[in-house]
mmCIF file of C-alpha atoms in Angstrom:
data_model
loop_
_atom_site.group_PDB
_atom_site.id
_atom_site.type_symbol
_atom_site.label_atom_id
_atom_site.label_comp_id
_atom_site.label_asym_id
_atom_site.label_seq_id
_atom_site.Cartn_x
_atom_site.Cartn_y
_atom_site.Cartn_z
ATOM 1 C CA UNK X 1 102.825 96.128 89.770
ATOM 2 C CA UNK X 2 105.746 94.494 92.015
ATOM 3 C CA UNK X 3 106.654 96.211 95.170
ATOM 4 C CA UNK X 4 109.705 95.924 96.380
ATOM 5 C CA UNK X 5 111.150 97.739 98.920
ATOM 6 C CA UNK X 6 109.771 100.041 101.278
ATOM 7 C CA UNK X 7 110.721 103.709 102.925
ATOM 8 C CA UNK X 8 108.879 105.477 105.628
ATOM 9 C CA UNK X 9 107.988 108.886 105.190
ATOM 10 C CA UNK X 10 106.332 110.678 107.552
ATOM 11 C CA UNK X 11 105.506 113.966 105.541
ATOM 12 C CA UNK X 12 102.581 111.580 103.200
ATOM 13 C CA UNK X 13 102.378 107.895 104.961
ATOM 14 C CA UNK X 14 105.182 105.959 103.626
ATOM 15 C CA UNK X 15 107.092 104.904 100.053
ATOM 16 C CA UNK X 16 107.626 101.809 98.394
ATOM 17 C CA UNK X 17 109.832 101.062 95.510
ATOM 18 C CA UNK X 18 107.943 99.320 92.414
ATOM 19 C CA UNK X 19 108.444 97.954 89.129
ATOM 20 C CA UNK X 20 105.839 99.106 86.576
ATOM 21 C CA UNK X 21 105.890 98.044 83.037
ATOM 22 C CA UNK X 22 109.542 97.405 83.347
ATOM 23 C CA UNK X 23 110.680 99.987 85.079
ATOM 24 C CA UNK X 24 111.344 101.312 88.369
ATOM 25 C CA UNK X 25 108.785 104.049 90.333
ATOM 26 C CA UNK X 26 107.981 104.787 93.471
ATOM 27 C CA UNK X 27 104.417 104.257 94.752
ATOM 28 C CA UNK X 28 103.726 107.061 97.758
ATOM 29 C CA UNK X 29 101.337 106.146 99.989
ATOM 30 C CA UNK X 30 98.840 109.022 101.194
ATOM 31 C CA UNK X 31 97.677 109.802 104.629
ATOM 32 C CA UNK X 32 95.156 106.709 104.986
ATOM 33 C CA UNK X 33 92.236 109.400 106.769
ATOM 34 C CA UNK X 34 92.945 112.236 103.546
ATOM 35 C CA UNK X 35 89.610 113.142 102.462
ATOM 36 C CA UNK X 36 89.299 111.867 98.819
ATOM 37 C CA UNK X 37 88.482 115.531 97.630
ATOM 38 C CA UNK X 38 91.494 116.894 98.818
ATOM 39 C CA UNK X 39 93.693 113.802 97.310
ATOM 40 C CA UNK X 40 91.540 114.138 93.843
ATOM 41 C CA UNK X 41 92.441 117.862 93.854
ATOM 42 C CA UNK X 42 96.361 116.773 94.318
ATOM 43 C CA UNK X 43 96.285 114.310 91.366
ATOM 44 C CA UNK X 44 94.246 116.872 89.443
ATOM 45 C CA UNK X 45 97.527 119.337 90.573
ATOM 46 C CA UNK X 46 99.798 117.231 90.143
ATOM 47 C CA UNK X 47 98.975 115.994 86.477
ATOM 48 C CA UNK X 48 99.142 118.980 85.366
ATOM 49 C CA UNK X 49 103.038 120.056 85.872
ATOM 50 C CA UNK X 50 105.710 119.043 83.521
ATOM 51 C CA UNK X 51 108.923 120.054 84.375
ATOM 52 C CA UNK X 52 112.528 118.239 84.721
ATOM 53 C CA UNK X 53 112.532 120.171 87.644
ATOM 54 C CA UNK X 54 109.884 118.545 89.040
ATOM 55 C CA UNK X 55 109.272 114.647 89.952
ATOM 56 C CA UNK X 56 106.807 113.465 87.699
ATOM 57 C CA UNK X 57 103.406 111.694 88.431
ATOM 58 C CA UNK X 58 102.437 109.363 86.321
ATOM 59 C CA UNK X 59 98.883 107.987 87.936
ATOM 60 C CA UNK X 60 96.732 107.458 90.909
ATOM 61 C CA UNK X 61 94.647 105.313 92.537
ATOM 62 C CA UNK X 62 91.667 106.147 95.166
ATOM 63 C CA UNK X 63 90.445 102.915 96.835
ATOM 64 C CA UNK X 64 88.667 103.960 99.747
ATOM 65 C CA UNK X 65 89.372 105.839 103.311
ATOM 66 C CA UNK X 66 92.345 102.963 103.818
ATOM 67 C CA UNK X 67 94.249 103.113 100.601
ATOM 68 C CA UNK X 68 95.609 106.145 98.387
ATOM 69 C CA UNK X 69 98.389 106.634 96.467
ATOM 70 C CA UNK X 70 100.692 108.028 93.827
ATOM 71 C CA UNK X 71 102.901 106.820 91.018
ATOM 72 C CA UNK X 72 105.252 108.705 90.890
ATOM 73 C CA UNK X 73 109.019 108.932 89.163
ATOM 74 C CA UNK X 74 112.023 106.577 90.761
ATOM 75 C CA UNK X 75 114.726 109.561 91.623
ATOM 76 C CA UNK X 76 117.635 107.097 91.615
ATOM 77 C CA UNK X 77 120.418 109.100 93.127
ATOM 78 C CA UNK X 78 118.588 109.926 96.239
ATOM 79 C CA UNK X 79 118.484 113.291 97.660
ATOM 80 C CA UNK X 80 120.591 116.089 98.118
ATOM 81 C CA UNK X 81 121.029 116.065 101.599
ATOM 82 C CA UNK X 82 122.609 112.564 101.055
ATOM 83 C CA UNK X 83 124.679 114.483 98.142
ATOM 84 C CA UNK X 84 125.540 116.761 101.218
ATOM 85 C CA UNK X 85 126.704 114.319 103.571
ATOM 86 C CA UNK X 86 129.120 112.846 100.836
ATOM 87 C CA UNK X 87 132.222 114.208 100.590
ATOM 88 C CA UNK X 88 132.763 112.987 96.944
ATOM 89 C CA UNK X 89 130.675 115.532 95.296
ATOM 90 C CA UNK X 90 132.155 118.433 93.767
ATOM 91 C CA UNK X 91 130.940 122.094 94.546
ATOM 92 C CA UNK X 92 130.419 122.600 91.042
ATOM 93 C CA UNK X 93 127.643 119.864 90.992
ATOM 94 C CA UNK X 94 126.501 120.723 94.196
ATOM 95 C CA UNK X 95 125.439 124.591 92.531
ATOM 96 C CA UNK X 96 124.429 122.685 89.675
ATOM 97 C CA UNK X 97 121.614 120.863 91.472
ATOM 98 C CA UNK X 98 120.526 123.936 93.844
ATOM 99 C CA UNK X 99 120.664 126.176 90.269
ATOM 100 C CA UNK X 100 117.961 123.483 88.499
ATOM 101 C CA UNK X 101 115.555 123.399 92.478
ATOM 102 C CA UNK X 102 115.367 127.122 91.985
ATOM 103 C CA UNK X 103 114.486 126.449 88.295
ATOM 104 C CA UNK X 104 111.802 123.683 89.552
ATOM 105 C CA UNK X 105 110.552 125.990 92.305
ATOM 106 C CA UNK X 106 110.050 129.013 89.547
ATOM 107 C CA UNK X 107 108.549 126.863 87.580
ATOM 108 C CA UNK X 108 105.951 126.055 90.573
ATOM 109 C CA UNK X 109 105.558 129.399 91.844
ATOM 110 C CA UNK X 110 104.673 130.686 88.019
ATOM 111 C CA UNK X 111 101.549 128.572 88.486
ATOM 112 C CA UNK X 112 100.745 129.781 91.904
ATOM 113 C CA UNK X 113 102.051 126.624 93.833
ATOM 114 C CA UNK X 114 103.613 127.174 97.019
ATOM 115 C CA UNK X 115 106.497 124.415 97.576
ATOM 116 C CA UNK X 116 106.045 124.844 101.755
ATOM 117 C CA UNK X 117 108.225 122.001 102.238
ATOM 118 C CA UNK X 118 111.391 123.092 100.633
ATOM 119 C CA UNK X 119 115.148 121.541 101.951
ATOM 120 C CA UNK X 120 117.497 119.252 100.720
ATOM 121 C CA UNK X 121 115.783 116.199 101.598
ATOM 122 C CA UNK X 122 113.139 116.962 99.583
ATOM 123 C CA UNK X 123 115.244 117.860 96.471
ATOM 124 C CA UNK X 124 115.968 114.722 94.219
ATOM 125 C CA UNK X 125 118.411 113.493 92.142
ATOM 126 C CA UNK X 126 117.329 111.818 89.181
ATOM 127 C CA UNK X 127 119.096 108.814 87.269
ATOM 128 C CA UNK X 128 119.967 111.757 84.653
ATOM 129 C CA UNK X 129 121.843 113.544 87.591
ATOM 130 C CA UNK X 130 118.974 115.989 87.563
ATOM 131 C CA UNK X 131 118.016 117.572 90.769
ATOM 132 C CA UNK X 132 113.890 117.473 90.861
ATOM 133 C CA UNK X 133 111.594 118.977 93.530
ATOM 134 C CA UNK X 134 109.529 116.910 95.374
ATOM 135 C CA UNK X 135 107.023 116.320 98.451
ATOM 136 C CA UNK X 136 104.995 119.678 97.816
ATOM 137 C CA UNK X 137 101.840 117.706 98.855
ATOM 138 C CA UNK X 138 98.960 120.106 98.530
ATOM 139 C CA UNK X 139 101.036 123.308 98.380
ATOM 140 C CA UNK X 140 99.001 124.849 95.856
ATOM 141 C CA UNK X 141 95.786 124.065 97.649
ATOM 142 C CA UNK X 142 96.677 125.860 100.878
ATOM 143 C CA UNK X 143 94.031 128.358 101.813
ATOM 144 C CA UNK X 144 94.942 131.834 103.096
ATOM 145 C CA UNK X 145 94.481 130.424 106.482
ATOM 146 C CA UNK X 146 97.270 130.447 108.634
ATOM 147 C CA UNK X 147 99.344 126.713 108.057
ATOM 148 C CA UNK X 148 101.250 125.224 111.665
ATOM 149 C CA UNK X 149 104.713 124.178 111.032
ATOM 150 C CA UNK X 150 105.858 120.680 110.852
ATOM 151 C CA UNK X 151 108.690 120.150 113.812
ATOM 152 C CA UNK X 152 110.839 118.334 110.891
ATOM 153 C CA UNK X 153 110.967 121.540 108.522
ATOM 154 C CA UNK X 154 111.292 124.314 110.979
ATOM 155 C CA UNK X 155 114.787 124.950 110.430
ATOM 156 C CA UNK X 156 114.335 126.046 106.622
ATOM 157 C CA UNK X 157 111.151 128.246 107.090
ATOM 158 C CA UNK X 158 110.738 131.735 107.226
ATOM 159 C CA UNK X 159 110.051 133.841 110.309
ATOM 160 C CA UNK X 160 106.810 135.104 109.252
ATOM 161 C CA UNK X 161 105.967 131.357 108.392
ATOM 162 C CA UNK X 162 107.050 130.223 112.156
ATOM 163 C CA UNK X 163 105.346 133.055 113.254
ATOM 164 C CA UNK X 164 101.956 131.426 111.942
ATOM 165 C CA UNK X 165 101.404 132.686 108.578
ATOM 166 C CA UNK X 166 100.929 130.994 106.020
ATOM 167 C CA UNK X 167 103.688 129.322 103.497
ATOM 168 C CA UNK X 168 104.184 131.927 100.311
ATOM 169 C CA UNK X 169 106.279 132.368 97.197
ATOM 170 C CA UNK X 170 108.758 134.544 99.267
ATOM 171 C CA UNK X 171 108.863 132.169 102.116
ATOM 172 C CA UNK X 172 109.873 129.762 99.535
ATOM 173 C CA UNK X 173 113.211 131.491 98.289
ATOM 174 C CA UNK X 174 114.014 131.995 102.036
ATOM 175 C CA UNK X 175 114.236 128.176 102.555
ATOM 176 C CA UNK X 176 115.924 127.766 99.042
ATOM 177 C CA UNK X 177 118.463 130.133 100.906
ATOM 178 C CA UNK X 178 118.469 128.033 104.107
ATOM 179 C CA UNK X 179 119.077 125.045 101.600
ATOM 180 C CA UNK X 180 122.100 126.588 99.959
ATOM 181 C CA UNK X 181 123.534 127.195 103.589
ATOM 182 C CA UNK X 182 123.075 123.865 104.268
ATOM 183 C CA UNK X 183 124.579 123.002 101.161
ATOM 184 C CA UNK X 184 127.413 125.257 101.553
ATOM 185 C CA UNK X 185 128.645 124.278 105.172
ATOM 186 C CA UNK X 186 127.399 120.823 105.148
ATOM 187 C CA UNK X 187 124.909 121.200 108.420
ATOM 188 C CA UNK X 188 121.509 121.877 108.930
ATOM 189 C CA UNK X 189 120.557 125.216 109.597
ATOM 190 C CA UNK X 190 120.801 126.570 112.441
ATOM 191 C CA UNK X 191 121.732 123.141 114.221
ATOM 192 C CA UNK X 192 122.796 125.128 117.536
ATOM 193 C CA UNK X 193 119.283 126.039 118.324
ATOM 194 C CA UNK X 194 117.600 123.388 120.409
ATOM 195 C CA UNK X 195 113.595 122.888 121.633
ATOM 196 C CA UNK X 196 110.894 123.433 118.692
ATOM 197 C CA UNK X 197 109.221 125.489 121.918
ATOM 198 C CA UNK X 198 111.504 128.222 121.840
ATOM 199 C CA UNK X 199 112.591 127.280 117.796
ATOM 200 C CA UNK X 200 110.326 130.225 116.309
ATOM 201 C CA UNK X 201 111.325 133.631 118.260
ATOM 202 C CA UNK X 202 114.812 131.827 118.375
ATOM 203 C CA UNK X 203 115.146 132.354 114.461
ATOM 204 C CA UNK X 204 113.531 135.388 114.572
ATOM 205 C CA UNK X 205 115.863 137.103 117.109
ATOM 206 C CA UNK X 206 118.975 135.619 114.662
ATOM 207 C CA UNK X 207 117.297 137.143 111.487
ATOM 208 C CA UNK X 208 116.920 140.097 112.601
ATOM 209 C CA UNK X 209 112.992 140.326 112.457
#
């Protein structure tokens, strides 16, 4: 396998960009301290779903406490926030691609996997123009203990989530909706709110909870 470019990403540990049997994938790095039953149970997950929807996995590899990663499918057209910030794509597409994430994340929650991640930089755009959902690392593993936020995705969660409990199907379609807003005006979601401190009673208040 030839790497060949690499992206940091701070929700798993970091992306490169591979060739594999003649063709391009993406090798995702895991967390290099993830225990290696809680990455074996994410492979096991993982395998199992096959939806276009959905970025495919196609292997794994468990060398130790310093190295773990995924295989995963090469979305070529990069995300849909960066199909947001481009003012060459049509509304019609733009529908298109949220209409086939709520497909992927039906698809998910039919299984019992909760995305917990969900906004537009974590919706892909395949080479097919196919959006695909991606980065739900463990979501289906959660327990019903309650889950802290990550500071980078608490603009699309739901109050309850903010509020300390746990990511669910429901919490799901409310960031779906903060993705289509986003979609729709071209900004993040709520970008007038400022300080993660404050973020959670802040979005409360403006929801109406």
């Amino acid at each position: 396998m030839e790497l060949t470019l690499f992206h940091k990403n701070g929700s798993i540990g970091g992306d490169f960009l591979a060739k594999w049997l003649d063709s391009n994938v993406v090798v995702k790095l895991a967390i290099p301290d993830a225990a290696s039953t809680s990455f074996q149970s994410e492979v096991r997950l993982w395998q199992q779903l096959r939806h276009p929807n959905v970025l495919k996995m196609y292997g794994a590899c468990d060398a130790g406490s310093h190295l773990k990663f995924f295989v995963c499918e090469y979305a070529s057209n990069g995300s849909l926030l960066d199909h947001v910030n481009s003012s060459s794509v049509e509304t019609r597409t733009m529908w298109k691609y949220l209409y086939e994430a709520a497909l992927g994340l039906e698809y998910l929650h039919e299984r019992g996997i909760v995305h917990a991640e969900l906004r537009c930089s974590n919706i892909l755009i395949g080479s097919d123009g196919t959006a695909k959902l991606a980065n739900f690392r463990l979501s289906g593993l959660r327990s019903s203990a309650r889950t802290r936020v990550t500071a980078g995705s608490v603009y699309w969660q739901s109050p309850e989530v903010m509020s300390g409990y746990p990511p669910s199907c429901e919490s799901d379609v409310y960031s779906l909706g903060m993705c289509i807003l986003e979609a729709a005006t071209g900004k993040m979601p709520l970008d007038t709110l400022n300080g993660s401190d404050c973020l959670p009673s802040l979005h409360a208040n403006y929801c109406g909870v």
